[in-house]
Amino acid sequence: MAYEYPAEKLSVYVSDDGGSELTMFAFMEAAKFGKIWLPFCRKNEITDRCPHAYFNSMHSLTGEGEALQIKTMYESMKMRVEDVVERGKISDEYISSDEQREVFSQYWAEDFSRQNHPSIIQVLLNSKNEFDNSGEEAMPNLIYVSREKSKTIPHHFKAGALNTLLRVSGSMTNSPIILTLDCDMYSNDPSTARKMLCYLARKPEPDGPNYAYVQFPQRYHRLNKADIYASEHKRLYVIDPIGLDGLDGPYYVGSGCFFRRRAFFGGPSSYIHLEIPELSPDHVVDKPISGKEILGLAHHVAKCNYERESNWGTKLGFRYGSLSEDYHTGYWLHYEGWKAVFCHPSRPAFLGDVPITLNDVLNQMKRWSVGLLEVGFSKFSPLTFGIRNLGFLMGQGYARYSFWPTWAVPITIYAFLPSLALLQGIQIFPKVSESLFLVYAFLFLGSYGQDCLDFISAQGTLQRWWSDQRMWLIRGPSSLLFGIIEYTSKCVGMETRGFNVTNKVMDEEQSKRYDEGIFEFGVASPMFVPLAMAAILNLIAFLAGFVYLLKGIMKLDGFFIQIFISGFAVLNSLPFYEAMFVRRDKGRMPTKTTITSALFVGVLYGITSFVLKN
C-alpha cells in the first residue's frame, strides 16, 4: 500500500483462505492506520515503510514528536488486534461503525466454518472515495477475499486460492501487472514497482523478450548469525537464478514475483478466450468496484465449483498437480514460450520471516519435496518433456530441482553404511596407500571447495556455509526421505497429510534460543528419529574405530575413510548430542525420541551382524 506508485492504480487483494473474522478485523484496523501512516512516509521520505520494521530501527527518530505519536497509534492498533485474537471473538467495544457490524453479521453466521462457508469479498478501501488523513492523496484499493469452501467439493490449496485471487482481481480492477507475496513477507523498498516496470512495461512482441514475470530473491530479516537452519537458501534464491537468467529466466519461487496478467491466459502468440469476457486480461473495468454488478461477478468467480470442468489450473492461471505450485507454474510458463527475468537489487525488495524450529524447517522441506517429485515423475518430467521443449540446459535446470529429493538416497546410505561396516571391521573404501584413494579425496575436497566458493561469492560467510552444508546433510535422512515416502504413498493411493502451512509464529523462548544459535527440537517428530540414529551410530563407530586402532585390531591405512566419515558426521551432529544429553530446556530432544533412536540403532546393528554371520 505504501509503494511509490499512483494510488489510484494500485489495488491490494488479501487472501484469507481460513475465512477468519479476526483476520478481517485486523485488516480493517490496518486500513484505518494506513490513512495516517502513508502520508507520514511520503512527507518524511521513509524507506522502511513496514511500520514494525521502521519503529524497530534507528530511523524511528525521523519526525521526532510526530513519529512518537504515530508509534503510539500503531501500538494501540496492535493491542486491539491482539486482544481480539486472544478473546477469539470481536466484542461490541471494538466495532466502530454500523458498517463493520453489518459485515460481520452478514458473513459469519452460526453455521460458518473454515471448511464450509460462502465466498467473502469486502472492499475495505476504495481509491475513488477514500483519502489519507492529509486529504490530498487517494488510498489504494484494499480488498479482503476468502473463496467459497464446501465439504462436498474438494479444493486445491495455495494454487487454488491464487487462481481465485486472479479471477476476483480481474473482475474488479484487472490491472495488467500482478504481485504475489506471502503473508509473512513485507515490502522493504517502496520503489520496487518502478524497477519492475523496466521489464514489464512493454507489451509482448513477436521478436521481443516476452517476459512473463520478474522474480526478486526471497530475503529474510532476523536471521541469527550462523543461520543455523540455512534459511537463506542461497542456491535456490540467488545463485541458480543468476545462472538461469542467462537462459530463459529463473524459476518462480512463490513470493516476491511480479507477473504480467496476460501470461496466465496462454503463450505470447496464443490466447485462451474465456466464457466470461470480463476476466479477459484486455478487459477495462469502468464500473465502481463496490457496485452490485462488479461484486456479484467477483462472488460468482470465487465459488468453489466455478472451476469444475474448466481450463483453470491446467491451461489457465496457476497450475495444479503439485504441492510446489510455484515451481510447476513457472515451468509451464516457460514451456508456453514465456521468458522471465531475475532482479536482484542491492537493497532487498522484500523481507520475510523464517521458521525458527527444526521441525518446521523439515516439514516445509518435506512439502517442497513431495511437490517437486510430483513434477519430476510426471509425464511432463523436465528430463524428458522439459529437455525436448525448453532446451537441454533449461530442462536440466528444472530437472535439478524436481529430482532434488533423491539426494536422500546417497546421503542416508553414507549416514549409516560406513559406520556399520566400521563396527563390523569391514573395509569398503580404498586404502590410503592405494592410488584410488586420491580419487575419493579429490571428489570430497573438490565438491566441498566449489560449494564453499559459490556460497562465499554470493556474499555468504564461512560460518553460514558450514550451517548450509550441515542442513544439506540433515535434510537427507529426514525431510527428503520422508518426502519420497509420502510421494510414494500418494502414488499407491494411500492417504497423506497434504498441504501444511509452515509455522512462523515467534514464541518468546524459542526466539531467544534461535537468536543464540541453539537448535530447537521440542516435539517428538518422526523425522528426528533417523537423524538421532545417525548421530548415535556415528559417535559409537568413531569412538570404536579409535579403540580398534589402539588395540591393533584394524589399521588406519585401510579404515581411514570410514573413520573420517564417522568423525565428519559427529562434527555435524554436535547440536544433536547437546540436545539429547546436555540440555534441559523445552527445546531439547524429547527423551522418548532419544531412547527410540538408540533402540533402533541396536536393532540395526543386530540385523547387520546376523546377516553377516549367516
JSON list of C-alpha atoms in Angstrom, two decimals, residues 115-117 148-155 304-305 308:
[
{"chain": "A", "resi": 115, "resn": "GLN", "atom": "CA", "xyz": [-14.31, -25.89, 5.62]},
{"chain": "A", "resi": 116, "resn": "ASN", "atom": "CA", "xyz": [-17.84, -24.74, 4.78]},
{"chain": "A", "resi": 117, "resn": "HIS", "atom": "CA", "xyz": [-18.59, -21.07, 4.11]},
{"chain": "A", "resi": 148, "resn": "GLU", "atom": "CA", "xyz": [-16.09, -20.27, -1.01]},
{"chain": "A", "resi": 149, "resn": "LYS", "atom": "CA", "xyz": [-15.48, -23.63, 0.67]},
{"chain": "A", "resi": 150, "resn": "SER", "atom": "CA", "xyz": [-17.66, -26.72, 0.74]},
{"chain": "A", "resi": 151, "resn": "LYS", "atom": "CA", "xyz": [-17.09, -30.05, 2.46]},
{"chain": "A", "resi": 152, "resn": "THR", "atom": "CA", "xyz": [-18.60, -31.85, -0.53]},
{"chain": "A", "resi": 153, "resn": "ILE", "atom": "CA", "xyz": [-16.34, -30.23, -3.16]},
{"chain": "A", "resi": 154, "resn": "PRO", "atom": "CA", "xyz": [-12.56, -30.82, -2.93]},
{"chain": "A", "resi": 155, "resn": "HIS", "atom": "CA", "xyz": [-10.39, -27.76, -3.39]},
{"chain": "A", "resi": 304, "resn": "CYS", "atom": "CA", "xyz": [-15.91, -23.43, -5.04]},
{"chain": "A", "resi": 305, "resn": "ASN", "atom": "CA", "xyz": [-17.48, -25.13, -8.08]},
{"chain": "A", "resi": 308, "resn": "ARG", "atom": "CA", "xyz": [-15.17, -27.65, -12.41]}
]
